[in-house]
XYZ file of C-alpha atoms in Angstrom:
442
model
C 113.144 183.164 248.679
C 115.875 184.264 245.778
C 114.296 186.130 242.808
C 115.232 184.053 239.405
C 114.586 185.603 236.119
C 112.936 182.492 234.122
C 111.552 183.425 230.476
C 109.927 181.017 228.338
C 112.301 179.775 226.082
C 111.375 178.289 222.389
C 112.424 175.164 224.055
C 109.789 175.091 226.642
C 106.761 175.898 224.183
C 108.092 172.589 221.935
C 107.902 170.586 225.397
C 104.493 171.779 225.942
C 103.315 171.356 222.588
C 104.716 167.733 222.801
C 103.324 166.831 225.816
C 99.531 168.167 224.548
C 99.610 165.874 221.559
C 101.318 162.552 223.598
C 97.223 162.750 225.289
C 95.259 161.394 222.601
C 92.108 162.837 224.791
C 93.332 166.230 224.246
C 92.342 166.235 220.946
C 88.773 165.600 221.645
C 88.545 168.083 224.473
C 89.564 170.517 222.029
C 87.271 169.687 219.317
C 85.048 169.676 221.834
C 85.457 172.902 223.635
C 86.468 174.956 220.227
C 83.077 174.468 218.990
C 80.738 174.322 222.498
C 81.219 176.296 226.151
C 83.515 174.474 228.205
C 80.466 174.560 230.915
C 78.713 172.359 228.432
C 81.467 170.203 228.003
C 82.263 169.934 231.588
C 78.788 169.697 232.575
C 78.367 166.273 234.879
C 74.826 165.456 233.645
C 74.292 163.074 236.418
C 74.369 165.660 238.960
C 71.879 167.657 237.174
C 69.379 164.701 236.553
C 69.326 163.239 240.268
C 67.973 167.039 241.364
C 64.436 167.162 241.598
C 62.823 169.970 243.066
C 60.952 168.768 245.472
C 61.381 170.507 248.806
C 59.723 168.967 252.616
C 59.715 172.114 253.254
C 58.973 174.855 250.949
C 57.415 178.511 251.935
C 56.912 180.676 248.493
C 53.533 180.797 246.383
C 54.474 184.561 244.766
C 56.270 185.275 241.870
C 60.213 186.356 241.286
C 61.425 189.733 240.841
C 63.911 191.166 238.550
C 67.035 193.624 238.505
C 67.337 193.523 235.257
C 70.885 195.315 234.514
C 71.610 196.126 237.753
C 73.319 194.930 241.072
C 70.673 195.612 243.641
C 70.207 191.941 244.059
C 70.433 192.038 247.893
C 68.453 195.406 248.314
C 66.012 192.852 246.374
C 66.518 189.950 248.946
C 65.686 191.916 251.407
C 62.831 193.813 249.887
C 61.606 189.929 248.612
C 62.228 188.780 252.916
C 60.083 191.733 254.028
C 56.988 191.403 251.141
C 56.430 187.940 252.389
C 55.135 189.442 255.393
C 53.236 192.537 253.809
C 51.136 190.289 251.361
C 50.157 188.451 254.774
C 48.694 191.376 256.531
C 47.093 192.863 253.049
C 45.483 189.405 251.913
C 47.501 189.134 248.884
C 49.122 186.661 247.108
C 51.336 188.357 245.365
C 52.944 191.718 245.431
C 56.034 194.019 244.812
C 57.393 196.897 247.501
C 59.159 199.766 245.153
C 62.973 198.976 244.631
C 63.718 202.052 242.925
C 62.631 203.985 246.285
C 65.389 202.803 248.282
C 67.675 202.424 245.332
C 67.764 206.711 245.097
C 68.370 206.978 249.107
C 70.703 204.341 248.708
C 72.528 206.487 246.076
C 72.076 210.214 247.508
C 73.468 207.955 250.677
C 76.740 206.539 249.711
C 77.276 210.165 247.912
C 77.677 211.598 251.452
C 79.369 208.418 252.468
C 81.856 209.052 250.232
C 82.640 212.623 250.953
C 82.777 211.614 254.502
C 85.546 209.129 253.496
C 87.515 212.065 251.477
C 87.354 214.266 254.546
C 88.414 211.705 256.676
C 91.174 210.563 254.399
C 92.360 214.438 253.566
C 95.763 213.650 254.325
C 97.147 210.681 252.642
C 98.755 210.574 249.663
C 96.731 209.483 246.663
C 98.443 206.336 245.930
C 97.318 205.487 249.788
C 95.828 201.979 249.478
C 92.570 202.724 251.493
C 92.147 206.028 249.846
C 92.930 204.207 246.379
C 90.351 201.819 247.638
C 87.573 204.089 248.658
C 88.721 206.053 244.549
C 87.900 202.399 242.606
C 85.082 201.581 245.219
C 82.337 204.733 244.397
C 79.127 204.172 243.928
C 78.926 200.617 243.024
C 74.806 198.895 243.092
C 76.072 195.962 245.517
C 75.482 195.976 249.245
C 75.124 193.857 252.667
C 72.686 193.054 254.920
C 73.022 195.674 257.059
C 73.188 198.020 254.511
C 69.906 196.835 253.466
C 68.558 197.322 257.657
C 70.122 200.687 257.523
C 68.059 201.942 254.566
C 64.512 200.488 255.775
C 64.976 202.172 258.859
C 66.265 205.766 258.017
C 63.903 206.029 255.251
C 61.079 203.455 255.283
C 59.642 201.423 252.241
C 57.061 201.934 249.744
C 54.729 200.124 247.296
C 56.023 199.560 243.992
C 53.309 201.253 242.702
C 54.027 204.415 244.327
C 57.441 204.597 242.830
C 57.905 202.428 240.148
C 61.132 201.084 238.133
C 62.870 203.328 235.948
C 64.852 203.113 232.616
C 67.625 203.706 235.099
C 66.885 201.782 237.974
C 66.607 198.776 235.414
C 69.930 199.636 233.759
C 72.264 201.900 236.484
C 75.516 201.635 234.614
C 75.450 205.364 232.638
C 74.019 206.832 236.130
C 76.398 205.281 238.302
C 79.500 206.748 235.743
C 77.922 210.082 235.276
C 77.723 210.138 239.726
C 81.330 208.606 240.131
C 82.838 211.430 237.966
C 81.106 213.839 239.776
C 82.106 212.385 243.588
C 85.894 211.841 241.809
C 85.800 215.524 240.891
C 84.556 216.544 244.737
C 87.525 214.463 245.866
C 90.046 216.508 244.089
C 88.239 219.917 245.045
C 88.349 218.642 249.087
C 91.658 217.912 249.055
C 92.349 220.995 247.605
C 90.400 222.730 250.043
C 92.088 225.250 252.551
C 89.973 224.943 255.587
C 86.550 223.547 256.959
C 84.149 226.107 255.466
C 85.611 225.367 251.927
C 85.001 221.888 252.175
C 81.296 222.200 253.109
C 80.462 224.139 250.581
C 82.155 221.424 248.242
C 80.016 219.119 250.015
C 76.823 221.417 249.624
C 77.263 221.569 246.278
C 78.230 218.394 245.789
C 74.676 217.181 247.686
C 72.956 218.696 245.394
C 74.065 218.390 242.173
C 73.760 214.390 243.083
C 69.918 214.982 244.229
C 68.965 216.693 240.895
C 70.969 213.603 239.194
C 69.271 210.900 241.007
C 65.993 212.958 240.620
C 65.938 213.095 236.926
C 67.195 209.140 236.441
C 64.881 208.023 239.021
C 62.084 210.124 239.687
C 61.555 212.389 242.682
C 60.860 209.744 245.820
C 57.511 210.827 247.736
C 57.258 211.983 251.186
C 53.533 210.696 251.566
C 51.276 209.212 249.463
C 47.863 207.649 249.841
C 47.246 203.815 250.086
C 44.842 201.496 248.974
C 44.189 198.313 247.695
C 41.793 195.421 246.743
C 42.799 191.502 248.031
C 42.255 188.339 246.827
C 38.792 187.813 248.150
C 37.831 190.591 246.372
C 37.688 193.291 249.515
C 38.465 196.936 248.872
C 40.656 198.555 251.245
C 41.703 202.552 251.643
C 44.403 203.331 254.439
C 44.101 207.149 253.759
C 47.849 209.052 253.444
C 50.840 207.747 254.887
C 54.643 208.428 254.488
C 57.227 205.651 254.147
C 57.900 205.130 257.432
C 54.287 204.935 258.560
C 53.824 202.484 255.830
C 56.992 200.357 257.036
C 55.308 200.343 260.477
C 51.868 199.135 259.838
C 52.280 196.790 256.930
C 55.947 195.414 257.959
C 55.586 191.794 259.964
C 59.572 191.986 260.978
C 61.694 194.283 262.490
C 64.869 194.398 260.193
C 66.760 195.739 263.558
C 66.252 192.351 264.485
C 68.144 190.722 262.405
C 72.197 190.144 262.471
C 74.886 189.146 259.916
C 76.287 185.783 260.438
C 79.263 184.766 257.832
C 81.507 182.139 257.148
C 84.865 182.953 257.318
C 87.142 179.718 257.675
C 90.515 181.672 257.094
C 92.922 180.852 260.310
C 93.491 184.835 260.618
C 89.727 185.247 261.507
C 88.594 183.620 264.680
C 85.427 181.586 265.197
C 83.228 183.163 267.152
C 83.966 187.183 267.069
C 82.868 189.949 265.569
C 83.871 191.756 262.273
C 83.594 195.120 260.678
C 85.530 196.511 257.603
C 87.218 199.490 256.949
C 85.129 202.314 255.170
C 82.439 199.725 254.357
C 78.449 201.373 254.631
C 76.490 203.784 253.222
C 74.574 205.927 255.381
C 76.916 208.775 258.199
C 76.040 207.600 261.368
C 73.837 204.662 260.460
C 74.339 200.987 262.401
C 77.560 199.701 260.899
C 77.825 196.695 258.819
C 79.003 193.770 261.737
C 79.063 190.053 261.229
C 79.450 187.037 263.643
C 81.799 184.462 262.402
C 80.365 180.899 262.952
C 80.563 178.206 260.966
C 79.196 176.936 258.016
C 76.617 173.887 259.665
C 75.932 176.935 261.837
C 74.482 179.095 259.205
C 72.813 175.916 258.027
C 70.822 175.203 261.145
C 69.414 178.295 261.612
C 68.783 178.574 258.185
C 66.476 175.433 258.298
C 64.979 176.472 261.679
C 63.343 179.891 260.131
C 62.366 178.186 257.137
C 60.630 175.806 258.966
C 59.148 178.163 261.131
C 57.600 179.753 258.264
C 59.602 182.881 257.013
C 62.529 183.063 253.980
C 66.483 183.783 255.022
C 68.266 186.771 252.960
C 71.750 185.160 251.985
C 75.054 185.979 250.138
C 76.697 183.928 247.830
C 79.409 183.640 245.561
C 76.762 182.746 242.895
C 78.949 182.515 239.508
C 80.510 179.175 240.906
C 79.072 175.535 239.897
C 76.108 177.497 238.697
C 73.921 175.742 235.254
C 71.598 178.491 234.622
C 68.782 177.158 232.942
C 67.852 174.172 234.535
C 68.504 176.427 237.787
C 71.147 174.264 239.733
C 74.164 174.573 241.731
C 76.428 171.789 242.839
C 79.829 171.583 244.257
C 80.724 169.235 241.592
C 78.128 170.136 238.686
C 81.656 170.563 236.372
C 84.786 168.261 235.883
C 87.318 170.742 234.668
C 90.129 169.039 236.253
C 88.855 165.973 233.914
C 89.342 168.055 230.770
C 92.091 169.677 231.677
C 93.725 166.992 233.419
C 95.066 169.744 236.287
C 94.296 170.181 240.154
C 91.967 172.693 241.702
C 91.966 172.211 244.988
C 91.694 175.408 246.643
C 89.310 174.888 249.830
C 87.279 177.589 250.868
C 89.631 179.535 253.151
C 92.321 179.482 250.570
C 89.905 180.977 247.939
C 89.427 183.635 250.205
C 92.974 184.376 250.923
C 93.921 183.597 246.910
C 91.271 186.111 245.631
C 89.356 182.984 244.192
C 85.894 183.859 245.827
C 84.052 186.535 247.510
C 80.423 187.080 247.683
C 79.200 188.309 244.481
C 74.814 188.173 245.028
C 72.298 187.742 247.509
C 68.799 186.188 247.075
C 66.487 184.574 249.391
C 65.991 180.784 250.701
C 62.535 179.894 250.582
C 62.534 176.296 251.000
C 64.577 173.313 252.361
C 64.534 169.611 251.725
C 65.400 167.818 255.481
C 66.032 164.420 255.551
C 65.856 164.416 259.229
C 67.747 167.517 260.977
C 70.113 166.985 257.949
C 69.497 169.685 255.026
C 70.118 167.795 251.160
C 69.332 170.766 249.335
C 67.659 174.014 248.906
C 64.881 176.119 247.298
C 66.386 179.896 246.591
C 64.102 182.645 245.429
C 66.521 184.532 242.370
C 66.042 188.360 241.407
C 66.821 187.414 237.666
C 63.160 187.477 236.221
C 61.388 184.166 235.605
C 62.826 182.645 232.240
C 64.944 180.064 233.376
C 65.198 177.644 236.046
C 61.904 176.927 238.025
C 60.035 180.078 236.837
C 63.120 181.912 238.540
C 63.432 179.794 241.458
C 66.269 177.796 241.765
C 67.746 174.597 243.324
C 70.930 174.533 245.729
C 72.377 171.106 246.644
C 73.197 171.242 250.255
C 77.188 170.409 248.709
C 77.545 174.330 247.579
C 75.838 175.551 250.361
C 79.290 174.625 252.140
C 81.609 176.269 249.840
C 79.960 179.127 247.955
C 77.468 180.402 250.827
C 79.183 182.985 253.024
C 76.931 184.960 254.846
C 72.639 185.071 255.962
C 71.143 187.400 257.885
C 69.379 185.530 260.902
C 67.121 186.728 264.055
C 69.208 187.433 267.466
C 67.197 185.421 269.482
C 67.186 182.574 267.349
C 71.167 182.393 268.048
C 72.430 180.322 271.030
C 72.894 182.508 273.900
C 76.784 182.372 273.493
C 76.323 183.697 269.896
C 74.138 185.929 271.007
C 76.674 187.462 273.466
C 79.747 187.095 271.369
C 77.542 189.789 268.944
C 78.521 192.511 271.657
C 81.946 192.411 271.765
C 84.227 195.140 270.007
C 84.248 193.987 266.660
C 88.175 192.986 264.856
C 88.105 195.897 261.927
C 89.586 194.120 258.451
C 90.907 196.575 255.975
C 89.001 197.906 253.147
C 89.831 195.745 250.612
C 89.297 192.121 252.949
C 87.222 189.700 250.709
C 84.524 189.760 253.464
C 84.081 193.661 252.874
C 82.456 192.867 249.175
C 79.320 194.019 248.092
C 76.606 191.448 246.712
């Protein structure tokens, strides 16, 4: 294809301007949209009013959670997946596990992580796109599924009451830029670095400068603490001392090692069917790594509806700005007419807003309910982390329509995969750079 320079000539702007006032409707749209959000204007109302809420099958009686300013919304999923079970075995019907504790592991974590990456990247220039990558990438709050599994299992869970929320954990932004100056600052000191014993002691250092950060912002997380509680017939409990992992293993009703990642990834370039991994994606040296199946999106559906119905909520990632009316709590695949009012095409399927940069997963949250007609999912129930002012006290409603084209990715039992899924999981997984739309964090 020839390069052509083409300004925009005075010419062209009196075409344009021409052809905006020939549309009578224009007019309107801009009186319209100069004086309301466009999401107001565009808003189909008959979408929103042939929603109800009613679910055939519908699993939550707790309350939401929130993250307030932060982005651990899919430590929060799965922390929301696993309390389901805990308030079972402690005769509860409601109740929090501590998302600050694996918030500060999660951070002291990907601080190692990303010295690992500086070591292991030592040699490239600094304009390198996967080193440039890793520089923009530090210590972001989003995360994956497996990220998530990684964490519970290393270092276990707690109670929220044994570490509680935080002016930081609520609001992580000054924390997060006071840690990525420091890890950017380690970066320059390794490269510098003349030979292996130099760059521990960067790393050392490093370690522990991040520790005492995290420990002042967050609090100091226990190593044991002593457990007891009263449940909703009134019955005092006392469990005596336990650490986090002794707690994860009594009061825990899943394994999270059970779980695996499915996604939907319709792009040609990605087969149906294999494995993935991406480039310098994880937190935790020598942890599982973060792997996904590729299967398709009535696949994610089905099992989807299958846990749900057999009684337990599905962690799932989203790209959740899209079609989205936040106070009524509804997504739709066509809850806005934009081509209408603009009188222009979108028309950008799924795999081509993948490829364009149009979408990515953005947030996780937690299915809780499903509405079957049949075998045939119409819409869903979907437990938010965003506190419980709007939508259905926090819960929200998902036509089965954006399901389809936002929903990329749930985490799902093995064995409740087809045996050829569950084989295709153990073959060597295709690695995607660091900067493939399937590597972002929710």
């Amino acid at each position: 294809m020839s390069q052509t320079s083409t300004p925009l000539t005075e010419q062209d702007v009196e075409l344009l301007r021409k052809e905006f006032d020939a549309r009578p409707v224009n007019r309107l749209f801009q009186n319209a949209v100069t004086g309301n959000s466009i999401t107001e204007v565009a808003l189909d109302r008959s979408v929103v009013t042939r929603i109800d809420r009613s679910m055939s099958h519908r699993l939550d009686k707790w309350a939401v959670t929130n993250q307030e300013k932060s982005g651990r919304c899919w430590m929060f999923a799965g922390l929301n997946l696993l309390r389901a079970g805990v308030m079972g075995k402690l005769g509860v019907k409601d109740f929090e596990l501590s998302q600050n504790y694996p918030l500060f592991w999660d951070k002291l974590e990907r601080c190692n992580y990303f010295l690992e990456s500086v070591v292991q990247l030592a040699d490239r220039p600094t304009d390198d796109r996967t080193l440039s990558w890793v520089m923009q990438d530090v210590m972001g709050d989003g995360g994956q599924w497996n990220m998530f599994a990684a964490l519970v299992t290393k270092h276990g869970i707690v109670p929220k009451s044994v570490m509680p929320e935080t002016e930081s954990s609520s609001n992580t932004a000054a924390m997060n830029k006071n840690l990525r100056s420091l890890l950017r600052q380690a970066a320059r000191d390794i490269r510098a670095a003349k030979d292996e014993g130099a760059v521990q002691e960067i790393r050392s250092q490093v370690l522990s400068a991040a520790y005492r950060m995290l420990a002042i912002h967050l609090g100091t997380p226990p190593t044991e603490f002593d457990w007891q509680w009263t449940d909703d017939e009134g019955e005092f409990h006392r469990d005596g001392t336990l650490t986090p992992a002794q707690f994860r293993d009594r009061y825990l009703a899943i394994d999270v090692n059970d779980y695996v990642c499915l996604v939907d990834d319709p792009r040609a370039s990605s087969p149906r069917g294999r494995t993935f991994t991406v480039d310098q994606l994880g937190s935790i040296v020598g942890g599982a790594p973060v792997r996904y199946l590729n299967v398709p999106s009535e696949t994610l559906k089905t099992l989807a509806a299958q846990a749900i119905k057999d009684g337990e909520p599905v962690w799932f990632g989203c790209d959740v700005g899209q079609m989205m009316e936040r106070e009524t709590g509804v997504w739709d695949a066509e809850l806005y007419d934009f081509a209408g009012i603009y009188d222009a095409k979108f028309e950008l399927d799924k795999a081509a807003r993948l490829e364009f940069h149009e979408t990515l997963m953005t947030h996780a949250m937690l299915l809780t309910g499903v509405d079957l007609d049949g075998d045939t999912p119409r819409k869903w129930r979907v437990e938010n982390s965003w506190g419980d002012e709007k939508a259905d006290k926090g819960f929200y409603t998902m036509n089965d329509s954006w399901f389809g084209e936002y929903v990329f990715e749930i985490a799902a039992r093995r064995d409740s995969l087809p045996a050829e899924l569950q084989a295709a999981l153990d073959i060597e997984p295709i690695v995607l750079p660091a900067w493939d739309p399937m590597g972002s964090l929710a």
